[in-house]
mmCIF file of C-alpha atoms in Angstrom:
data_model
loop_
_atom_site.group_PDB
_atom_site.id
_atom_site.type_symbol
_atom_site.label_atom_id
_atom_site.label_comp_id
_atom_site.label_asym_id
_atom_site.label_seq_id
_atom_site.Cartn_x
_atom_site.Cartn_y
_atom_site.Cartn_z
ATOM 1 C CA UNK A 1 113.207 107.951 77.336
ATOM 2 C CA UNK A 2 112.468 104.284 77.910
ATOM 3 C CA UNK A 3 113.982 101.441 75.920
ATOM 4 C CA UNK A 4 111.946 98.372 75.131
ATOM 5 C CA UNK A 5 113.160 94.810 74.749
ATOM 6 C CA UNK A 6 115.985 95.100 77.309
ATOM 7 C CA UNK A 7 117.159 91.686 78.436
ATOM 8 C CA UNK A 8 117.104 90.831 82.126
ATOM 9 C CA UNK A 9 120.199 90.059 84.168
ATOM 10 C CA UNK A 10 119.678 86.363 83.448
ATOM 11 C CA UNK A 11 120.284 87.055 79.745
ATOM 12 C CA UNK A 12 116.789 85.908 78.763
ATOM 13 C CA UNK A 13 113.301 87.353 79.108
ATOM 14 C CA UNK A 14 113.167 89.832 82.040
ATOM 15 C CA UNK A 15 111.642 88.228 85.133
ATOM 16 C CA UNK A 16 109.073 89.354 87.647
ATOM 17 C CA UNK A 17 111.848 89.544 90.260
ATOM 18 C CA UNK A 18 113.885 91.928 88.071
ATOM 19 C CA UNK A 19 110.886 94.226 87.600
ATOM 20 C CA UNK A 20 110.298 94.192 91.361
ATOM 21 C CA UNK A 21 113.942 95.031 92.065
ATOM 22 C CA UNK A 22 113.930 97.874 89.542
ATOM 23 C CA UNK A 23 110.724 99.332 91.020
ATOM 24 C CA UNK A 24 111.858 98.791 94.619
ATOM 25 C CA UNK A 25 108.819 96.688 95.555
ATOM 26 C CA UNK A 26 107.963 93.015 96.214
ATOM 27 C CA UNK A 27 107.099 90.584 93.401
ATOM 28 C CA UNK A 28 103.538 90.279 94.747
ATOM 29 C CA UNK A 29 103.088 94.037 94.288
ATOM 30 C CA UNK A 30 104.273 93.780 90.672
ATOM 31 C CA UNK A 31 101.716 91.005 90.052
ATOM 32 C CA UNK A 32 98.920 93.131 91.540
ATOM 33 C CA UNK A 33 99.795 96.043 89.256
ATOM 34 C CA UNK A 34 99.974 93.799 86.169
ATOM 35 C CA UNK A 35 96.650 92.169 87.034
ATOM 36 C CA UNK A 36 94.906 95.491 87.659
ATOM 37 C CA UNK A 37 94.379 95.122 91.401
ATOM 38 C CA UNK A 38 93.033 98.273 93.110
ATOM 39 C CA UNK A 39 95.113 97.481 96.236
ATOM 40 C CA UNK A 40 98.104 99.503 94.998
ATOM 41 C CA UNK A 41 98.909 103.216 95.460
ATOM 42 C CA UNK A 42 99.227 105.411 92.392
ATOM 43 C CA UNK A 43 102.895 106.098 93.156
ATOM 44 C CA UNK A 44 103.657 102.372 93.389
ATOM 45 C CA UNK A 45 101.679 101.661 90.215
ATOM 46 C CA UNK A 46 103.656 104.332 88.349
ATOM 47 C CA UNK A 47 106.981 102.935 89.587
ATOM 48 C CA UNK A 48 106.082 99.392 88.522
ATOM 49 C CA UNK A 49 104.792 100.491 85.111
ATOM 50 C CA UNK A 50 108.006 102.456 84.540
ATOM 51 C CA UNK A 51 110.103 99.375 85.456
ATOM 52 C CA UNK A 52 108.005 97.179 83.153
ATOM 53 C CA UNK A 53 108.530 99.613 80.262
ATOM 54 C CA UNK A 54 112.242 100.054 80.967
ATOM 55 C CA UNK A 55 112.972 96.322 81.110
ATOM 56 C CA UNK A 56 110.576 95.353 78.334
ATOM 57 C CA UNK A 57 108.916 92.834 80.647
ATOM 58 C CA UNK A 58 106.247 90.654 79.039
ATOM 59 C CA UNK A 59 103.995 88.900 81.593
ATOM 60 C CA UNK A 60 103.683 85.134 81.333
ATOM 61 C CA UNK A 61 100.472 84.639 79.345
ATOM 62 C CA UNK A 62 99.505 81.570 81.349
ATOM 63 C CA UNK A 63 100.029 83.486 84.571
ATOM 64 C CA UNK A 64 97.820 86.343 83.375
ATOM 65 C CA UNK A 65 95.096 83.932 82.307
ATOM 66 C CA UNK A 66 95.259 82.397 85.765
ATOM 67 C CA UNK A 67 94.742 85.729 87.519
ATOM 68 C CA UNK A 68 90.964 85.263 87.796
ATOM 69 C CA UNK A 69 91.104 81.636 89.013
ATOM 70 C CA UNK A 70 89.231 80.399 92.073
ATOM 71 C CA UNK A 71 92.151 79.367 94.275
ATOM 72 C CA UNK A 72 95.456 80.297 92.611
ATOM 73 C CA UNK A 73 96.812 76.982 93.892
ATOM 74 C CA UNK A 74 97.876 73.682 92.356
ATOM 75 C CA UNK A 75 98.705 70.452 94.157
ATOM 76 C CA UNK A 76 101.692 68.164 93.647
ATOM 77 C CA UNK A 77 100.246 64.808 94.673
ATOM 78 C CA UNK A 78 102.638 61.979 95.522
ATOM 79 C CA UNK A 79 100.950 58.565 96.004
ATOM 80 C CA UNK A 80 103.919 57.346 98.052
ATOM 81 C CA UNK A 81 104.961 57.381 101.731
ATOM 82 C CA UNK A 82 106.700 60.584 102.838
ATOM 83 C CA UNK A 83 109.887 58.625 103.631
ATOM 84 C CA UNK A 84 110.313 57.670 99.977
ATOM 85 C CA UNK A 85 109.780 61.258 98.842
ATOM 86 C CA UNK A 86 112.579 62.551 101.060
ATOM 87 C CA UNK A 87 115.092 59.768 100.320
ATOM 88 C CA UNK A 88 114.890 59.522 96.523
ATOM 89 C CA UNK A 89 116.501 62.284 94.422
ATOM 90 C CA UNK A 90 113.842 61.846 91.714
ATOM 91 C CA UNK A 91 111.267 63.700 93.800
ATOM 92 C CA UNK A 92 113.490 66.627 94.822
ATOM 93 C CA UNK A 93 114.534 67.138 91.187
ATOM 94 C CA UNK A 94 110.889 67.026 90.097
ATOM 95 C CA UNK A 95 109.927 69.540 92.791
ATOM 96 C CA UNK A 96 112.736 71.865 91.674
ATOM 97 C CA UNK A 97 111.369 71.883 88.111
ATOM 98 C CA UNK A 98 107.822 72.537 89.303
ATOM 99 C CA UNK A 99 109.026 75.411 91.461
ATOM 100 C CA UNK A 100 110.966 76.939 88.555
ATOM 101 C CA UNK A 101 107.866 76.871 86.337
ATOM 102 C CA UNK A 102 105.756 78.533 89.037
ATOM 103 C CA UNK A 103 108.310 81.195 89.996
ATOM 104 C CA UNK A 104 106.905 83.712 87.509
ATOM 105 C CA UNK A 105 103.280 83.183 88.559
ATOM 106 C CA UNK A 106 101.206 83.874 91.637
ATOM 107 C CA UNK A 107 100.209 80.208 91.951
ATOM 108 C CA UNK A 108 100.744 78.516 95.308
ATOM 109 C CA UNK A 109 102.010 74.926 95.380
ATOM 110 C CA UNK A 110 100.602 72.383 97.816
ATOM 111 C CA UNK A 111 102.537 69.154 98.442
ATOM 112 C CA UNK A 112 100.153 66.315 99.266
ATOM 113 C CA UNK A 113 101.075 62.701 100.098
ATOM 114 C CA UNK A 114 98.567 60.002 99.262
ATOM 115 C CA UNK A 115 100.386 56.751 99.980
ATOM 116 C CA UNK A 116 97.654 55.123 102.077
ATOM 117 C CA UNK A 117 93.922 54.528 101.609
ATOM 118 C CA UNK A 118 93.154 56.991 104.396
ATOM 119 C CA UNK A 119 95.304 59.696 102.775
ATOM 120 C CA UNK A 120 93.625 59.070 99.414
ATOM 121 C CA UNK A 121 90.163 59.409 100.953
ATOM 122 C CA UNK A 122 91.174 62.664 102.616
ATOM 123 C CA UNK A 123 92.610 63.898 99.309
ATOM 124 C CA UNK A 124 89.386 62.990 97.472
ATOM 125 C CA UNK A 125 87.362 65.118 99.870
ATOM 126 C CA UNK A 126 89.810 67.990 99.527
ATOM 127 C CA UNK A 127 89.757 67.900 95.728
ATOM 128 C CA UNK A 128 85.982 67.472 95.549
ATOM 129 C CA UNK A 129 85.710 70.819 97.357
ATOM 130 C CA UNK A 130 87.692 72.341 94.456
ATOM 131 C CA UNK A 131 90.359 73.799 96.714
ATOM 132 C CA UNK A 132 92.973 73.631 93.973
ATOM 133 C CA UNK A 133 92.848 74.604 90.308
ATOM 134 C CA UNK A 134 94.867 71.653 89.049
ATOM 135 C CA UNK A 135 96.935 68.633 90.048
ATOM 136 C CA UNK A 136 100.396 67.340 89.190
ATOM 137 C CA UNK A 137 100.498 63.614 89.884
ATOM 138 C CA UNK A 138 103.883 61.887 90.137
ATOM 139 C CA UNK A 139 104.936 58.247 90.606
ATOM 140 C CA UNK A 140 101.651 56.787 89.371
ATOM 141 C CA UNK A 141 101.019 53.035 89.610
ATOM 142 C CA UNK A 142 98.960 51.200 87.017
ATOM 143 C CA UNK A 143 96.026 50.556 89.355
ATOM 144 C CA UNK A 144 96.079 53.940 91.082
ATOM 145 C CA UNK A 145 92.509 55.319 91.389
ATOM 146 C CA UNK A 146 93.645 58.954 91.625
ATOM 147 C CA UNK A 147 93.862 59.758 87.871
ATOM 148 C CA UNK A 148 90.319 58.510 87.215
ATOM 149 C CA UNK A 149 89.072 60.413 90.246
ATOM 150 C CA UNK A 150 90.589 63.615 88.873
ATOM 151 C CA UNK A 151 88.898 63.007 85.523
ATOM 152 C CA UNK A 152 85.525 62.463 87.201
ATOM 153 C CA UNK A 153 85.916 65.679 89.193
ATOM 154 C CA UNK A 154 86.950 67.462 85.969
ATOM 155 C CA UNK A 155 90.056 68.823 87.665
ATOM 156 C CA UNK A 156 92.871 69.614 85.212
ATOM 157 C CA UNK A 157 95.698 67.137 85.772
ATOM 158 C CA UNK A 158 99.079 66.176 84.334
ATOM 159 C CA UNK A 159 100.872 62.988 85.336
ATOM 160 C CA UNK A 160 104.563 62.066 85.287
ATOM 161 C CA UNK A 161 104.476 59.162 82.894
ATOM 162 C CA UNK A 162 101.448 57.359 81.465
ATOM 163 C CA UNK A 163 99.838 54.450 83.318
ATOM 164 C CA UNK A 164 99.710 52.479 80.055
ATOM 165 C CA UNK A 165 100.000 52.887 76.299
ATOM 166 C CA UNK A 166 96.340 54.022 76.317
ATOM 167 C CA UNK A 167 96.733 56.896 78.788
ATOM 168 C CA UNK A 168 93.917 59.470 78.578
ATOM 169 C CA UNK A 169 95.406 62.186 80.794
ATOM 170 C CA UNK A 170 98.130 64.591 79.688
ATOM 171 C CA UNK A 171 101.506 63.150 80.676
ATOM 172 C CA UNK A 172 105.195 64.022 80.599
ATOM 173 C CA UNK A 173 107.767 61.247 80.665
ATOM 174 C CA UNK A 174 111.335 60.461 79.715
ATOM 175 C CA UNK A 175 112.183 57.896 77.047
ATOM 176 C CA UNK A 176 112.325 54.884 79.370
ATOM 177 C CA UNK A 177 112.578 52.408 76.499
ATOM 178 C CA UNK A 178 115.370 54.307 74.745
ATOM 179 C CA UNK A 179 117.238 54.918 78.003
ATOM 180 C CA UNK A 180 117.297 51.219 78.827
ATOM 181 C CA UNK A 181 118.548 50.421 75.326
ATOM 182 C CA UNK A 182 121.368 52.955 75.745
ATOM 183 C CA UNK A 183 122.412 51.300 79.011
ATOM 184 C CA UNK A 184 122.449 47.756 77.625
ATOM 185 C CA UNK A 185 124.085 48.698 74.311
ATOM 186 C CA UNK A 186 126.849 50.380 76.309
ATOM 187 C CA UNK A 187 127.422 47.264 78.431
ATOM 188 C CA UNK A 188 127.466 44.976 75.389
ATOM 189 C CA UNK A 189 129.912 47.318 73.608
ATOM 190 C CA UNK A 190 132.260 46.895 76.594
ATOM 191 C CA UNK A 191 132.304 43.151 76.058
ATOM 192 C CA UNK A 192 129.754 42.141 78.692
ATOM 193 C CA UNK A 193 127.799 39.059 77.743
ATOM 194 C CA UNK A 194 125.682 38.132 80.776
ATOM 195 C CA UNK A 195 123.758 41.311 81.534
ATOM 196 C CA UNK A 196 121.234 41.211 84.378
ATOM 197 C CA UNK A 197 118.454 43.702 85.032
ATOM 198 C CA UNK A 198 116.988 44.785 88.374
ATOM 199 C CA UNK A 199 113.634 46.276 87.444
ATOM 200 C CA UNK A 200 111.603 49.077 88.945
ATOM 201 C CA UNK A 201 108.143 48.447 90.359
ATOM 202 C CA UNK A 202 106.322 46.081 87.970
ATOM 203 C CA UNK A 203 103.097 48.153 88.243
ATOM 204 C CA UNK A 204 104.816 51.311 86.926
ATOM 205 C CA UNK A 205 104.548 51.651 83.140
ATOM 206 C CA UNK A 206 107.936 53.379 82.865
ATOM 207 C CA UNK A 207 109.581 50.417 84.597
ATOM 208 C CA UNK A 208 107.868 48.047 82.148
ATOM 209 C CA UNK A 209 109.239 50.066 79.234
ATOM 210 C CA UNK A 210 112.772 49.812 80.663
ATOM 211 C CA UNK A 211 112.413 46.031 80.735
ATOM 212 C CA UNK A 212 111.264 46.127 77.086
ATOM 213 C CA UNK A 213 114.287 48.219 76.110
ATOM 214 C CA UNK A 214 116.625 45.870 78.000
ATOM 215 C CA UNK A 215 115.202 42.791 76.264
ATOM 216 C CA UNK A 216 115.228 44.303 72.756
ATOM 217 C CA UNK A 217 118.783 45.632 73.063
ATOM 218 C CA UNK A 218 120.082 42.208 74.140
ATOM 219 C CA UNK A 219 118.172 40.409 71.400
ATOM 220 C CA UNK A 220 119.487 42.743 68.698
ATOM 221 C CA UNK A 221 123.021 42.219 70.027
ATOM 222 C CA UNK A 222 122.577 38.466 69.609
ATOM 223 C CA UNK A 223 122.058 37.741 73.304
ATOM 224 C CA UNK A 224 118.379 36.872 73.807
ATOM 225 C CA UNK A 225 117.340 37.864 77.326
ATOM 226 C CA UNK A 226 117.462 35.050 79.867
ATOM 227 C CA UNK A 227 114.511 35.529 82.232
ATOM 228 C CA UNK A 228 116.704 34.238 85.064
ATOM 229 C CA UNK A 229 118.723 37.441 84.640
ATOM 230 C CA UNK A 230 115.700 39.667 85.361
ATOM 231 C CA UNK A 231 114.825 40.317 89.007
ATOM 232 C CA UNK A 232 111.987 42.556 90.213
ATOM 233 C CA UNK A 233 112.916 45.582 92.292
ATOM 234 C CA UNK A 234 111.021 48.545 93.702
ATOM 235 C CA UNK A 235 113.360 51.497 92.998
ATOM 236 C CA UNK A 236 114.650 51.336 96.605
ATOM 237 C CA UNK A 237 118.169 50.662 97.925
ATOM 238 C CA UNK A 238 117.075 47.718 100.035
ATOM 239 C CA UNK A 239 115.169 46.299 97.065
ATOM 240 C CA UNK A 240 118.295 46.596 94.934
ATOM 241 C CA UNK A 241 120.401 44.768 97.506
ATOM 242 C CA UNK A 242 117.900 41.904 97.825
ATOM 243 C CA UNK A 243 117.497 41.609 94.050
ATOM 244 C CA UNK A 244 121.262 41.517 93.551
ATOM 245 C CA UNK A 245 121.645 38.753 96.139
ATOM 246 C CA UNK A 246 118.964 36.712 94.346
ATOM 247 C CA UNK A 247 120.630 37.236 90.951
ATOM 248 C CA UNK A 248 124.064 36.202 92.232
ATOM 249 C CA UNK A 249 122.618 33.054 93.726
ATOM 250 C CA UNK A 250 120.786 32.197 90.502
ATOM 251 C CA UNK A 251 123.365 33.338 87.940
ATOM 252 C CA UNK A 252 126.807 33.643 89.594
ATOM 253 C CA UNK A 253 128.331 34.015 86.107
ATOM 254 C CA UNK A 254 126.724 37.410 85.448
ATOM 255 C CA UNK A 255 129.188 40.124 84.412
ATOM 256 C CA UNK A 256 126.968 43.230 84.233
ATOM 257 C CA UNK A 257 123.907 44.721 85.892
ATOM 258 C CA UNK A 258 121.530 47.398 84.644
ATOM 259 C CA UNK A 259 119.567 48.787 87.610
ATOM 260 C CA UNK A 260 116.299 50.672 87.147
ATOM 261 C CA UNK A 261 117.436 53.564 89.373
ATOM 262 C CA UNK A 262 120.604 54.922 90.950
ATOM 263 C CA UNK A 263 119.195 54.150 94.397
ATOM 264 C CA UNK A 264 118.651 50.545 93.308
ATOM 265 C CA UNK A 265 122.186 50.451 91.898
ATOM 266 C CA UNK A 266 123.543 51.586 95.288
ATOM 267 C CA UNK A 267 121.858 48.584 96.913
ATOM 268 C CA UNK A 268 123.171 46.268 94.205
ATOM 269 C CA UNK A 269 126.697 47.624 94.715
ATOM 270 C CA UNK A 270 126.503 46.761 98.412
ATOM 271 C CA UNK A 271 125.520 43.156 97.651
ATOM 272 C CA UNK A 272 128.226 42.821 94.992
ATOM 273 C CA UNK A 273 130.925 44.013 97.396
ATOM 274 C CA UNK A 274 129.713 41.696 100.144
ATOM 275 C CA UNK A 275 129.994 38.853 97.626
ATOM 276 C CA UNK A 276 133.579 39.853 96.808
ATOM 277 C CA UNK A 277 132.782 41.098 93.277
ATOM 278 C CA UNK A 278 134.844 44.036 92.038
ATOM 279 C CA UNK A 279 133.176 46.870 90.089
ATOM 280 C CA UNK A 280 133.743 47.094 87.158
ATOM 281 C CA UNK A 281 136.435 44.382 86.890
ATOM 282 C CA UNK A 282 134.118 41.470 87.694
ATOM 283 C CA UNK A 283 130.703 43.093 87.259
ATOM 284 C CA UNK A 284 129.913 46.328 85.414
ATOM 285 C CA UNK A 285 127.099 48.405 86.912
ATOM 286 C CA UNK A 286 124.779 50.974 85.289
ATOM 287 C CA UNK A 287 122.013 52.938 87.004
ATOM 288 C CA UNK A 288 119.200 55.201 85.922
ATOM 289 C CA UNK A 289 118.440 58.881 86.795
ATOM 290 C CA UNK A 290 121.990 60.306 86.885
ATOM 291 C CA UNK A 291 121.313 61.659 90.368
ATOM 292 C CA UNK A 292 123.845 62.958 92.902
ATOM 293 C CA UNK A 293 124.076 59.364 94.150
ATOM 294 C CA UNK A 294 125.649 58.334 90.825
ATOM 295 C CA UNK A 295 128.369 60.975 91.058
ATOM 296 C CA UNK A 296 129.211 60.229 94.673
ATOM 297 C CA UNK A 297 129.325 56.421 94.516
ATOM 298 C CA UNK A 298 132.664 54.624 94.554
ATOM 299 C CA UNK A 299 133.401 53.959 91.793
ATOM 300 C CA UNK A 300 131.269 56.725 90.222
ATOM 301 C CA UNK A 301 128.209 55.205 88.577
ATOM 302 C CA UNK A 302 127.457 55.158 84.864
ATOM 303 C CA UNK A 303 123.817 56.178 84.642
ATOM 304 C CA UNK A 304 121.041 57.083 82.220
ATOM 305 C CA UNK A 305 120.170 60.740 82.674
ATOM 306 C CA UNK A 306 116.482 61.440 82.478
ATOM 307 C CA UNK A 307 115.743 65.182 82.583
ATOM 308 C CA UNK A 308 113.646 65.065 85.765
ATOM 309 C CA UNK A 309 113.789 68.784 86.512
ATOM 310 C CA UNK A 310 112.795 69.568 82.913
ATOM 311 C CA UNK A 311 109.943 67.053 83.257
ATOM 312 C CA UNK A 312 108.655 68.908 86.322
ATOM 313 C CA UNK A 313 108.828 72.198 84.470
ATOM 314 C CA UNK A 314 107.052 70.799 81.388
ATOM 315 C CA UNK A 315 104.328 69.183 83.511
ATOM 316 C CA UNK A 316 103.666 72.481 85.236
ATOM 317 C CA UNK A 317 103.593 74.476 81.997
ATOM 318 C CA UNK A 318 101.071 72.041 80.506
ATOM 319 C CA UNK A 319 98.941 72.145 83.650
ATOM 320 C CA UNK A 320 98.897 75.968 83.701
ATOM 321 C CA UNK A 321 97.633 75.911 80.114
ATOM 322 C CA UNK A 322 94.893 73.434 80.995
ATOM 323 C CA UNK A 323 93.855 75.468 84.031
ATOM 324 C CA UNK A 324 93.751 78.673 81.962
ATOM 325 C CA UNK A 325 91.664 76.954 79.281
ATOM 326 C CA UNK A 326 87.984 77.571 79.999
ATOM 327 C CA UNK A 327 86.565 75.498 77.152
ATOM 328 C CA UNK A 328 84.361 72.482 77.979
ATOM 329 C CA UNK A 329 86.227 69.402 79.165
ATOM 330 C CA UNK A 330 84.993 67.409 76.144
ATOM 331 C CA UNK A 331 86.851 69.849 73.877
ATOM 332 C CA UNK A 332 90.033 69.673 75.955
ATOM 333 C CA UNK A 333 89.903 65.866 75.849
ATOM 334 C CA UNK A 334 90.958 65.931 72.195
ATOM 335 C CA UNK A 335 94.055 67.990 72.964
ATOM 336 C CA UNK A 336 95.594 65.918 75.736
ATOM 337 C CA UNK A 337 99.264 65.313 75.106
ATOM 338 C CA UNK A 338 101.812 62.621 75.820
ATOM 339 C CA UNK A 339 105.191 64.379 75.945
ATOM 340 C CA UNK A 340 108.357 62.249 75.941
ATOM 341 C CA UNK A 341 111.767 63.813 76.690
ATOM 342 C CA UNK A 342 115.064 62.336 75.528
ATOM 343 C CA UNK A 343 117.517 60.516 77.798
ATOM 344 C CA UNK A 344 121.307 60.470 77.745
ATOM 345 C CA UNK A 345 123.851 57.924 78.959
ATOM 346 C CA UNK A 346 126.495 59.450 81.261
ATOM 347 C CA UNK A 347 129.534 57.157 81.334
ATOM 348 C CA UNK A 348 131.609 56.829 84.510
ATOM 349 C CA UNK A 349 134.024 54.332 86.068
ATOM 350 C CA UNK A 350 131.479 51.674 87.142
ATOM 351 C CA UNK A 351 131.220 50.239 83.632
#
C-alpha cells in the first residue's frame, strides 16, 4: 500500500533527488520517466513510478512545461570582466540562487561573460542562433545594449534590477532606496552628523536609488545632503579606497560613511586606517550586501542585507515561466513584472 503526500527528508515538497534515491537511479533517469521518454527500461520505469507514488512527488510544473523546449539551456550573462565576477561576493550569491532554482529541472546553465565589445558581438551571434531558451542578465548598466538585443531577438529574459524607472523587461531587484535609508537612519540615530556616501557605479539604476535614499534620509533628519560628502565609486575595493581619500581631503570633519557595497567599504576602511581614523570611534562605517566580507572585517561591518541568493532564485523562476509560456510575445509584454525584495540592516561593531 502506498501513501501519498509524504514529505521529503528536507521537510518540504519531496525533491527529484529523493525520488532518485528511493528508486536507486540517477536524477536524469527520473526526469526521463516523468517526461515520458522511451529511453527507459520497463523495470526502471516501474521503480521510479513506485518511488514517485510512495513519496507523493509532484513534478515542478515549469520543469514539465520546459520538457519539449529546443535547447533545455539558459544563459547567465554577466556584462563585466571575469575578474570582477570572481572577486565580488554578489555574483557567487546570485549564482547560488540560480543553481538552487534549476536543481529540480533538467535545464543546463551557461555562464557567459560579455564585458567587452568583442564578447558582446560573439554573444549576439550565439543568441541569434537560438542556442538558449532564455537569459538571466545581471549587473546591467543604463546604456547596455544587451537587454534591447534580447527583446529584438524575442528571447525570454529577466534582469537583476531595472535599467531605469521605465524598464520594459521583467526584473528582480532589492529595495535599494529603502536599504540606503535604513543605513543612514541608523548612522543618524547613533549621533553622526556628517555622513558621507561612496556611491556605486553612476550608470547603474540601483546605485542611483541608493543615492536617492541617502539624500532623503538625511533631509528628513534635518541634515540636508552636502554634495561635497558624495563621492562616486564603482563597487570595487580600489574605488572605495580612492573615494575615501578624496572625501577625507575635502571634508576631514566627516564622522560616518555609507558605502554602496561591502567591497567598497573594505577599501574605505583601508584609507581611514592609513589616515589614522579609528572605526567606529572617529568614523562609523556601513556597507551594503551583508556579504562574508562584512562578517570578517575588523571591526565587523554593519551592512544592509539584500537577499541576493533569493533574487537569483526569483529571477530564474520568472524566466522558467516565460520560457514555458508559448503565447505571442505581444501578449507576454503586458505581464512583465518588476519584483522588489526587502532589505534588512545587520548591525555590527563598525557603527
